[in-house]
XYZ file of C-alpha atoms in Angstrom:
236
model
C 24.915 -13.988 49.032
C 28.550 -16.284 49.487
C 30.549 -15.421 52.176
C 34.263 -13.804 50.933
C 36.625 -16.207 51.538
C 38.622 -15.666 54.870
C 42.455 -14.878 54.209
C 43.344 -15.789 57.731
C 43.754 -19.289 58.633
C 44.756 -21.396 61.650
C 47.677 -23.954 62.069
C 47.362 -27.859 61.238
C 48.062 -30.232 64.228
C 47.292 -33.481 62.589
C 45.637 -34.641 59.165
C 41.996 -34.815 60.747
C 42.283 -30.777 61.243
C 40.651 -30.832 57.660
C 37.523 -32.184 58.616
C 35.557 -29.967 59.313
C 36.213 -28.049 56.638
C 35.383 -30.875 53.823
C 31.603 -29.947 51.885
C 30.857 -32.806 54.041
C 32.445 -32.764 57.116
C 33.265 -36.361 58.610
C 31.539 -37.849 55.886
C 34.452 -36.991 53.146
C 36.568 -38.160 55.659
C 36.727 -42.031 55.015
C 39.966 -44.327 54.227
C 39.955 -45.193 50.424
C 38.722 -41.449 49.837
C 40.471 -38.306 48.331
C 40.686 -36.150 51.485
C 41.852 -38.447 53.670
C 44.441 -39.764 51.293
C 45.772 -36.816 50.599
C 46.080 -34.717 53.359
C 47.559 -38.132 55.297
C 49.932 -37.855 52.689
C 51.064 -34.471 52.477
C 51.156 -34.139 55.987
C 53.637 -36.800 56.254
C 56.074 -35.102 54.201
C 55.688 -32.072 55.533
C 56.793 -30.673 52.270
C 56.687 -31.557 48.316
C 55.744 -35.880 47.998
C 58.525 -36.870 46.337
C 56.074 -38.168 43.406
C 54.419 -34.647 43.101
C 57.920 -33.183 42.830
C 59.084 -35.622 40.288
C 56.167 -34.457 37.980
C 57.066 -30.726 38.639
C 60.566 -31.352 37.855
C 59.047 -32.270 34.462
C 58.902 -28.947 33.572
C 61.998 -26.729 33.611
C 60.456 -23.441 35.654
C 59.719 -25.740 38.103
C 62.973 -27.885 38.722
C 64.060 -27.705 42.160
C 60.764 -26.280 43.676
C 59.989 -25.829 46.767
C 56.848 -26.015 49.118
C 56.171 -22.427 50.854
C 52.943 -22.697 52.225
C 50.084 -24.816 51.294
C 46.128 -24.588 52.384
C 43.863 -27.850 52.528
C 40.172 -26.548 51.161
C 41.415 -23.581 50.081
C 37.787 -21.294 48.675
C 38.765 -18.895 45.996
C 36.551 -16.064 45.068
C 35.672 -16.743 41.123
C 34.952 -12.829 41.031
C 31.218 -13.008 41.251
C 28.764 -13.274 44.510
C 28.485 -17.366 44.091
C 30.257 -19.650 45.912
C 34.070 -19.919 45.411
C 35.563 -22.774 43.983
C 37.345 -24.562 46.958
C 40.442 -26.701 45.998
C 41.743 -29.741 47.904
C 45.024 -28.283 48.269
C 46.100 -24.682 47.000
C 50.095 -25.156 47.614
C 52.472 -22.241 46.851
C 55.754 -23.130 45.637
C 58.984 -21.060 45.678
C 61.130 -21.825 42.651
C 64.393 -22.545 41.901
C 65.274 -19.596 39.692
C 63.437 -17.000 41.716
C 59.737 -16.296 42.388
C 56.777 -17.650 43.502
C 54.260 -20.015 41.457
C 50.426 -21.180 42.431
C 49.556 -24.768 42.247
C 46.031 -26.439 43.152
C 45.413 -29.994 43.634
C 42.552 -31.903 42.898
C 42.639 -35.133 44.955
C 41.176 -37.861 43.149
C 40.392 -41.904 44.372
C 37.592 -43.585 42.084
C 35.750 -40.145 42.416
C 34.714 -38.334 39.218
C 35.579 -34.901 37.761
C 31.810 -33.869 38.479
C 29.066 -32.968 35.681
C 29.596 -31.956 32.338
C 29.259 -28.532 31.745
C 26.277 -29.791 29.172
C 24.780 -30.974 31.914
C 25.132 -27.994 33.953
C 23.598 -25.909 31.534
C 20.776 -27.867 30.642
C 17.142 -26.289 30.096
C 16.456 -24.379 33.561
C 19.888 -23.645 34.714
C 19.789 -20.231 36.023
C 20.829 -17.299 34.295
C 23.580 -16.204 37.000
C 25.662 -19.948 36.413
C 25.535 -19.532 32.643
C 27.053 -16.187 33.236
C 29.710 -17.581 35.677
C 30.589 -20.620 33.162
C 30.420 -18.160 30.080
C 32.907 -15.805 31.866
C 35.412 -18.664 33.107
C 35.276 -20.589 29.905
C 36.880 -16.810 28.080
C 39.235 -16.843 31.219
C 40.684 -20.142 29.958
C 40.640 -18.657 26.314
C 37.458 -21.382 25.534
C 34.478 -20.203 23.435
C 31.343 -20.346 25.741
C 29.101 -20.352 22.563
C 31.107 -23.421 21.085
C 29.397 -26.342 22.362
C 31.127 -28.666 20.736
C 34.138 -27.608 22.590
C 33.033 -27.175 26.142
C 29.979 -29.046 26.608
C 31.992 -32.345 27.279
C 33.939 -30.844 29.680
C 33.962 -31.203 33.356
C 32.752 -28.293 35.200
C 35.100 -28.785 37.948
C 37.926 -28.862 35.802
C 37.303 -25.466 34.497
C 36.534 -23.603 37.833
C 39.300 -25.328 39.448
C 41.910 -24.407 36.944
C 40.796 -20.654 37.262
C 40.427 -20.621 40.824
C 44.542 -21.379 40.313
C 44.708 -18.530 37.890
C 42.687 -16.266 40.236
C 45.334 -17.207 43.144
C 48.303 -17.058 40.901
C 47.313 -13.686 39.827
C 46.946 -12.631 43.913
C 50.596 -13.803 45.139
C 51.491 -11.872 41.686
C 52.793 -15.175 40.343
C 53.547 -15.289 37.383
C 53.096 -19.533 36.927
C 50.134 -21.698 37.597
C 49.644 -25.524 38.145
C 46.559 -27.607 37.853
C 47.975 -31.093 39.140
C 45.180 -33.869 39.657
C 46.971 -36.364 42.111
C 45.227 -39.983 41.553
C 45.383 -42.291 44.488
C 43.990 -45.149 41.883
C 46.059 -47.599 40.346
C 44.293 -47.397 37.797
C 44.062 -43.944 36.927
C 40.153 -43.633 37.047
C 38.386 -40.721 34.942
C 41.791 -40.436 33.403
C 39.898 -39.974 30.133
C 37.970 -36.978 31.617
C 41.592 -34.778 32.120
C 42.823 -35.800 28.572
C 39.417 -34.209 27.245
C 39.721 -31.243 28.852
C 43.526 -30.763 28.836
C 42.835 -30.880 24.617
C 40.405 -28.677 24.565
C 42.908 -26.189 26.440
C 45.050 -26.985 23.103
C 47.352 -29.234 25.236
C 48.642 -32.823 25.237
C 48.492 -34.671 28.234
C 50.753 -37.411 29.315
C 50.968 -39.112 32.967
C 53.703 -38.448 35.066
C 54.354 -34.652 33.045
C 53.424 -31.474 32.534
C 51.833 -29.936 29.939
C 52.029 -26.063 29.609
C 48.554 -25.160 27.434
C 48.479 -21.078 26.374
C 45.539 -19.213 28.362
C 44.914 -15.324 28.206
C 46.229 -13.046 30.551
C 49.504 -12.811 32.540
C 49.891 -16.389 34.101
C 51.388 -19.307 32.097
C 49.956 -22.291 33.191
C 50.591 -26.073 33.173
C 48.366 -28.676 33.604
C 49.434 -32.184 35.223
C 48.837 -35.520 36.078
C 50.473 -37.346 39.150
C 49.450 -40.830 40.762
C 50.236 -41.210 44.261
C 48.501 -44.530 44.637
C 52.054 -46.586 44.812
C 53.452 -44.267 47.419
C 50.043 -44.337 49.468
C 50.560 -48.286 49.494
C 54.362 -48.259 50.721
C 53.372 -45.719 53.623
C 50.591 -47.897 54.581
C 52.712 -50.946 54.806
């Protein structure tokens, strides 16, 4: 049986606090990787990157937003006994006009978006993940028994975009944000968000926002931001 995810957590001192909380430990934590380059990144501003705030300011609720609190590894309970989904960065964001809003980002390098949810339900998956994937495939308003719509998509994709649902929905925020933030220059597995951003009946487009219609009480948006240029100034 998972562990519930803790909702007490200790204070940062530096970027290599995170370590031992990567699936990995010091082995996630190498230089060209997604956990090192962005928690040395946020951690240097302190606040919103200036490039993750231009691509919030893409959309209108979230002009002018501001960084509250944010968690590195952040586990979110999925509502099931199985291991939460746990998010690179779970940041939440006080906006301009009032309110709070829940974003998560997924930190990306060269690394890939994980299986195909296909894959993961190929011929002796257990009975308790087909459960899990049917039930957060309806939470994003996607037909589990369609697989010609969700067996191309990227398992972590889905759980990650309801684990910000899930969080949206305890800060009683009424505005979610899946941002992937791409510290490639050339966008790798950009292909992988388009896909899945479609199948949420959205269009995506680097740099912006894209607001797709889910069920429930929390609109969400789904993004695209590379960092990769501002990564290479800071280095320099």
């Amino acid at each position: 049986r998972a562990m519930r995810p803790v909702n007490l957590h200790l204070p940062m001192k530096r970027p290599e606090d995170v370590i031992p909380h990567l699936g990995k430990g010091a082995r996630h934590w190498k230089e060209g990787y997604s956990a090192q380059a962005l928690a040395t990144h946020w951690w240097r501003h302190n606040a919103l990157p200036p490039d993750v705030a231009r691509v919030l300011d893409t959309a209108e609720p979230f002009r002018g937003a501001e960084l509250v609190d944010a968690f590195f590894e952040r586990e979110t309970a999925l509502g099931d006994a199985a291991q939460g989904s746990q998010t690179d960065l779970m940041a939440v964001l006080g906006l301009a006009g009032g309110g709070l809003a829940v974003m998560g980002v997924e930190a990306k390098v060269n690394e890939t978006f994980g299986k195909l949810i296909g894959e993961e339900l190929a011929p002796g998956c257990s009975a308790r993940k087909r459960e899990r994937i049917a039930r957060l495939c309806r939470i994003l308003g996607l037909d589990p028994d369609d697989r010609a719509q969700v067996a191309g998509l990227r398992y972590q994709l889905l759980h990650r975009t309801c684990a910000v649902l899930f969080e949206a929905q305890r800060y009683h925020a009424r505005l979610g944000v899946t941002l992937v933030e791409t510290f490639s220059a050339e966008d790798a597995h950009w292909g992988e968000f388009v896909t899945f951003v479609r199948a949420l009946g959205g269009a995506a487009e680097k740099g912006r926002l894209c607001e797709v219609g889910v069920p429930g009480g929390v609109r969400l948006w789904l993004g695209w931001c590379n960092s990769a240029a501002a990564q290479a100034v800071a280095r320099a």
